mmCIF file of C-alpha atoms in Angstrom:
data_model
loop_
_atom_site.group_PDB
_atom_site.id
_atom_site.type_symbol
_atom_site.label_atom_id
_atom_site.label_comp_id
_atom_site.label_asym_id
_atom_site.label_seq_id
_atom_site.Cartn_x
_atom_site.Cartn_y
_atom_site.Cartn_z
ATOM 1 C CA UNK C 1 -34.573 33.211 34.799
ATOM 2 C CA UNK C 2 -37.889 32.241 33.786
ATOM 3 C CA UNK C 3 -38.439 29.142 31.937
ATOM 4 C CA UNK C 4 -41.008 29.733 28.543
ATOM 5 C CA UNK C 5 -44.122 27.338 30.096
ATOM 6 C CA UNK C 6 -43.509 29.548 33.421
ATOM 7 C CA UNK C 7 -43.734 32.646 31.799
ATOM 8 C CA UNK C 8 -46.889 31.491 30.158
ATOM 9 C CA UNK C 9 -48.442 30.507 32.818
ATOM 10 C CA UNK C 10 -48.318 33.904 34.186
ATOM 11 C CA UNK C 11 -50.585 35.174 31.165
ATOM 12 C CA UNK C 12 -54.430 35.869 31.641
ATOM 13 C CA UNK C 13 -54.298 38.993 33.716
ATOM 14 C CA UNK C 14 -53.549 42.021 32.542
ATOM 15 C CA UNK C 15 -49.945 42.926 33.385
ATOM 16 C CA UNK C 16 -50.592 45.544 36.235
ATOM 17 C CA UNK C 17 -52.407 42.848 37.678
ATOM 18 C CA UNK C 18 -49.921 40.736 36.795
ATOM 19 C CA UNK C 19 -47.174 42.928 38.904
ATOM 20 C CA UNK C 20 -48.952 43.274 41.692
ATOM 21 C CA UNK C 21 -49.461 39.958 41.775
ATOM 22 C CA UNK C 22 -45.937 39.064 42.121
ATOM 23 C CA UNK C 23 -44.192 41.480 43.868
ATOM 24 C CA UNK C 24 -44.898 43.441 47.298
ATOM 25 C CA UNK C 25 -47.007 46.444 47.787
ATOM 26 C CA UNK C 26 -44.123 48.530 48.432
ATOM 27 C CA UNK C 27 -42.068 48.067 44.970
ATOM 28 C CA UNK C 28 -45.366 48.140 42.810
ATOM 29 C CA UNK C 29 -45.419 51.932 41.561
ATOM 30 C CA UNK C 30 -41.640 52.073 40.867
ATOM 31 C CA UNK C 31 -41.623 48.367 39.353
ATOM 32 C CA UNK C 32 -44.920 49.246 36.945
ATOM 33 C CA UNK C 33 -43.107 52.561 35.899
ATOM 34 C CA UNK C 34 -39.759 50.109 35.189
ATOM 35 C CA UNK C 35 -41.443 47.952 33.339
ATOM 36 C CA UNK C 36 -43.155 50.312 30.994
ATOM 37 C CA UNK C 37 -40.302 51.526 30.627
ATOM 38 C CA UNK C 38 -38.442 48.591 29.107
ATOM 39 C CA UNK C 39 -41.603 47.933 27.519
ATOM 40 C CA UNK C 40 -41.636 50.577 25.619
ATOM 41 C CA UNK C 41 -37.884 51.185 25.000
ATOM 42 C CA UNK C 42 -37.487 47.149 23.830
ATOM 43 C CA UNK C 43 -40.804 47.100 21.533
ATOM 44 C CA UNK C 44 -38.492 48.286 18.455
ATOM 45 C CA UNK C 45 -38.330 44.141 18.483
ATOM 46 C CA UNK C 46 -41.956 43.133 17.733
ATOM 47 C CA UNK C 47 -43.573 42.966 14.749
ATOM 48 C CA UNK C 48 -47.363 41.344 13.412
ATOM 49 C CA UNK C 49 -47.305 38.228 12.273
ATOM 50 C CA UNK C 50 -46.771 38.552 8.085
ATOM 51 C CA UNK C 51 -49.888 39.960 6.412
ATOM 52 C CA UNK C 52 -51.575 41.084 9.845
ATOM 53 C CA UNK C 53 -50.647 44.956 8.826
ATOM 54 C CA UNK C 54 -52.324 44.353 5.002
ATOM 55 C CA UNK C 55 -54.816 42.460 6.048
ATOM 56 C CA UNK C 56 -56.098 44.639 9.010
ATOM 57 C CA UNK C 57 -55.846 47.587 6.357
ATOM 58 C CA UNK C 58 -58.012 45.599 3.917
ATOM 59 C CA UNK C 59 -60.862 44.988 6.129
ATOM 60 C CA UNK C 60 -60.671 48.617 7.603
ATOM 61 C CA UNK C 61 -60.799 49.824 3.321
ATOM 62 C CA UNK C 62 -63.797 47.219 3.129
ATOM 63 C CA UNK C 63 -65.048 49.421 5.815
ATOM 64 C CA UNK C 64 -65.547 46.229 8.086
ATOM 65 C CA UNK C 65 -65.810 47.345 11.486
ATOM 66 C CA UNK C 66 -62.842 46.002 13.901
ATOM 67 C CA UNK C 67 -62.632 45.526 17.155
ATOM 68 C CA UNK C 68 -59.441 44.416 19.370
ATOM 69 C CA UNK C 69 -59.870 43.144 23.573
ATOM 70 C CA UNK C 70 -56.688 42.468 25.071
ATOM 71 C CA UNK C 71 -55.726 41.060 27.985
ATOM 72 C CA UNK C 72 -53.088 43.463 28.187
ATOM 73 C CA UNK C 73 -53.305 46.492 30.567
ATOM 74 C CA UNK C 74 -54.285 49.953 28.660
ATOM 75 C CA UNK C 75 -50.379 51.610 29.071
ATOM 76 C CA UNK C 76 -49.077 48.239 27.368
ATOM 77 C CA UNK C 77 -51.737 48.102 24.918
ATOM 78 C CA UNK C 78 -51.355 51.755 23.633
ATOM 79 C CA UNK C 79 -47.982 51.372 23.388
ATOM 80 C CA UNK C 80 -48.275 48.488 20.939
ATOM 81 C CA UNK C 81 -50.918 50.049 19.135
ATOM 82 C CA UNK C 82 -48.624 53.225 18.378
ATOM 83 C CA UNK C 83 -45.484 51.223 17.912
ATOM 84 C CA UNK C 84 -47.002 48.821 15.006
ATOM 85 C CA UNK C 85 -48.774 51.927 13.726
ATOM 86 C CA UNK C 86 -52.744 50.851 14.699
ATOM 87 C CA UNK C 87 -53.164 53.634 17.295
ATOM 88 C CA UNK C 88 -56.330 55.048 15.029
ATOM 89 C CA UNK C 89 -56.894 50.775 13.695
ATOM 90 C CA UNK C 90 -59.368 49.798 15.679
ATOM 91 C CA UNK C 91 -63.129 51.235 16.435
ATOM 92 C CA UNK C 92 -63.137 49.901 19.804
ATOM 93 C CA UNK C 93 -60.976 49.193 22.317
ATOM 94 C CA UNK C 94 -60.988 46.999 25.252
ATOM 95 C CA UNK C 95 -58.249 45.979 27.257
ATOM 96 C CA UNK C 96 -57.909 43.738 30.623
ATOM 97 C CA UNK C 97 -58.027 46.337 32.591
ATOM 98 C CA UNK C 98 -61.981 47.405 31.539
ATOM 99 C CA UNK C 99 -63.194 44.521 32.664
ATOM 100 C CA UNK C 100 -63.666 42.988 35.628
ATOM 101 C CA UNK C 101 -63.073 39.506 34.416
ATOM 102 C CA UNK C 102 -60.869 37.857 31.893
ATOM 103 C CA UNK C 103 -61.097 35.316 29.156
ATOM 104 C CA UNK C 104 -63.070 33.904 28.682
ATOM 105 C CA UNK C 105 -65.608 35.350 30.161
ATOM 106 C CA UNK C 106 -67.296 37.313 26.820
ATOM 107 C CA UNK C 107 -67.513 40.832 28.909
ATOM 108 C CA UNK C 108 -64.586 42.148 26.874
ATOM 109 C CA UNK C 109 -65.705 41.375 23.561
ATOM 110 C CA UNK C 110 -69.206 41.870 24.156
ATOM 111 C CA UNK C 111 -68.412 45.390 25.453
ATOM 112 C CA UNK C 112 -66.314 45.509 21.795
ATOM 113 C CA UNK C 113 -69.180 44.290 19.967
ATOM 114 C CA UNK C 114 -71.737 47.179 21.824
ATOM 115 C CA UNK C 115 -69.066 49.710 21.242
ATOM 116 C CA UNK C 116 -69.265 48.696 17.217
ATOM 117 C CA UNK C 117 -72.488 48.854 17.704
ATOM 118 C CA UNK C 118 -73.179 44.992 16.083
ATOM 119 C CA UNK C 119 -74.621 42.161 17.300
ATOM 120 C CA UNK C 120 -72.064 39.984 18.879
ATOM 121 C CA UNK C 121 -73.851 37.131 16.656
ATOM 122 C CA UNK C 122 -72.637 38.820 14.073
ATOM 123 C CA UNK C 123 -68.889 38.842 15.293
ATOM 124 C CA UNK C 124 -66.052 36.856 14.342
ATOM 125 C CA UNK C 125 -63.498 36.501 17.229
ATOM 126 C CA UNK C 126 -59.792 35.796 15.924
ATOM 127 C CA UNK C 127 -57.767 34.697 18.824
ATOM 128 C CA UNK C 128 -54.402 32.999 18.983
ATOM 129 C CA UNK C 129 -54.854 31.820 22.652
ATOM 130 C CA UNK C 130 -57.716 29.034 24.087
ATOM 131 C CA UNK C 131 -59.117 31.380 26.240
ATOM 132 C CA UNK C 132 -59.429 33.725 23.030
ATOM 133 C CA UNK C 133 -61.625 30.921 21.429
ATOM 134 C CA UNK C 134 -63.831 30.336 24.354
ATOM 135 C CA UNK C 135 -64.340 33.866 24.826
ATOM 136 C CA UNK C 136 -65.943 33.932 21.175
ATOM 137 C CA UNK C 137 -67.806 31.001 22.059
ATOM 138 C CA UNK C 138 -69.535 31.962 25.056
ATOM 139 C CA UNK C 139 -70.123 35.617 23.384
ATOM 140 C CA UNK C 140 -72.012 33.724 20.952
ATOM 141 C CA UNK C 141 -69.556 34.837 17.936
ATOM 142 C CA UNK C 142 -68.057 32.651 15.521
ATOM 143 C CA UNK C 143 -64.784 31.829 17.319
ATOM 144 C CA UNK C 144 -61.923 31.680 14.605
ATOM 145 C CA UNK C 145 -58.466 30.405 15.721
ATOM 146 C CA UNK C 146 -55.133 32.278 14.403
ATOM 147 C CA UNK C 147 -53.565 28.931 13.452
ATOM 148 C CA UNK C 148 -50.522 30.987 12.425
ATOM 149 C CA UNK C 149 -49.334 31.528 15.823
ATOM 150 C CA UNK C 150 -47.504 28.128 16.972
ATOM 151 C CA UNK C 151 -47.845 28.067 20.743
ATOM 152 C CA UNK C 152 -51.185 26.823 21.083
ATOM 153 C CA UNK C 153 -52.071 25.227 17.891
ATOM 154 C CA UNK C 154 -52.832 21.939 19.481
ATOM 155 C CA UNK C 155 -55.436 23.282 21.664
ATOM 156 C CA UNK C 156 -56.620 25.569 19.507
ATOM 157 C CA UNK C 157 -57.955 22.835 17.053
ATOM 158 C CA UNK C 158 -59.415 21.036 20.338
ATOM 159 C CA UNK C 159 -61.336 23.386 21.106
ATOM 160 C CA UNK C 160 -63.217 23.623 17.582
ATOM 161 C CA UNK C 161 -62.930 27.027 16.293
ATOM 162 C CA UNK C 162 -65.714 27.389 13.610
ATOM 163 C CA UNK C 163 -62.249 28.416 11.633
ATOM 164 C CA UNK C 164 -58.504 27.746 11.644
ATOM 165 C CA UNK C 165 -56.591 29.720 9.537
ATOM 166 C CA UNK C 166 -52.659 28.687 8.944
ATOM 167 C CA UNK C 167 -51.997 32.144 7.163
ATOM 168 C CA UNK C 168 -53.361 35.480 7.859
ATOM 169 C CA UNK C 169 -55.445 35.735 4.845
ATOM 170 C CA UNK C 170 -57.497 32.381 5.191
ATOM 171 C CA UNK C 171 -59.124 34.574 8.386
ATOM 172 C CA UNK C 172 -60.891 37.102 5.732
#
């Protein structure tokens, strides 16, 4: 059993990666297809944070162009999208398995911005992790930290998002 900090401190790659990383060569295929699996089957569990769903909808009726990069790998990122009901949400799509670095290198949400087509200077980045913030920052967007999301809120203000919203709405 994993302890919370441990499992943590396994994020930043996307989970592929992640696998392979952790397990030999030989169980990687069968392992990948397990986890999916359970990933898929035990997703009836998550939800967005409160207001994420209206708000998302709001900007997307505003006809603001959104974007998502996720470190996530693109089988674990579809199914989320198509479990919380975003599968046709976003106008670009980027997860960690486009790119050949992670956050917070800006690749990923440069490569969001260009498939927008807007200037990343124009961007807001919302993020809920550090590396989310630093990303924006060295994309040259304004980095804005999801201050609803408890698990980093320390070092999220730290690092000196241009924004820190406590509730979903303060980020529109």
């Amino acid at each position: 059993k994993y302890t919370d900090e441990e499992v943590i401190s396994r994020f930043g790659i996307p989970d592929p990666q992640m696998i392979r990383r952790e397990l030999p060569s030989e169980a990687y295929d069968r392992v990948l297809a397990e986890y999916h699996a359970h990933y898929r089957g035990g997703h009836y569990i998550v939800r967005p944070f409160a207001g994420v769903d209206e708000m998302l909808r709001a900007l997307r009726e505003r006809h603001v162009p959104i974007g998502l990069m996720t470190g996530k790998g693109k089988l674990s990122a579809t199914i989320t999208l198509r479990e919380l009901g975003w599968s046709k949400m976003f106008g670009a799509i980027v997860t960690g398995e486009d790119v050949p670095n992670q956050k917070p290198d800006p690749t990923g949400v440069l490569r969001v911005a260009e498939r927008l087509q807007v200037a990343a200077q124009t961007c807001a980045f919302v993020g809920d992790a550090p590396v989310d913030i630093l990303a924006g920052k060295n994309a040259r967007m304004l980095s804005v930290a999801a201050g609803w999301h408890p698990v980093y809120a320390n070092e999220l203000k730290a690092l000196k998002p241009v924004q820190v919203g406590d509730t979903i709405w303060a980020q529109v």
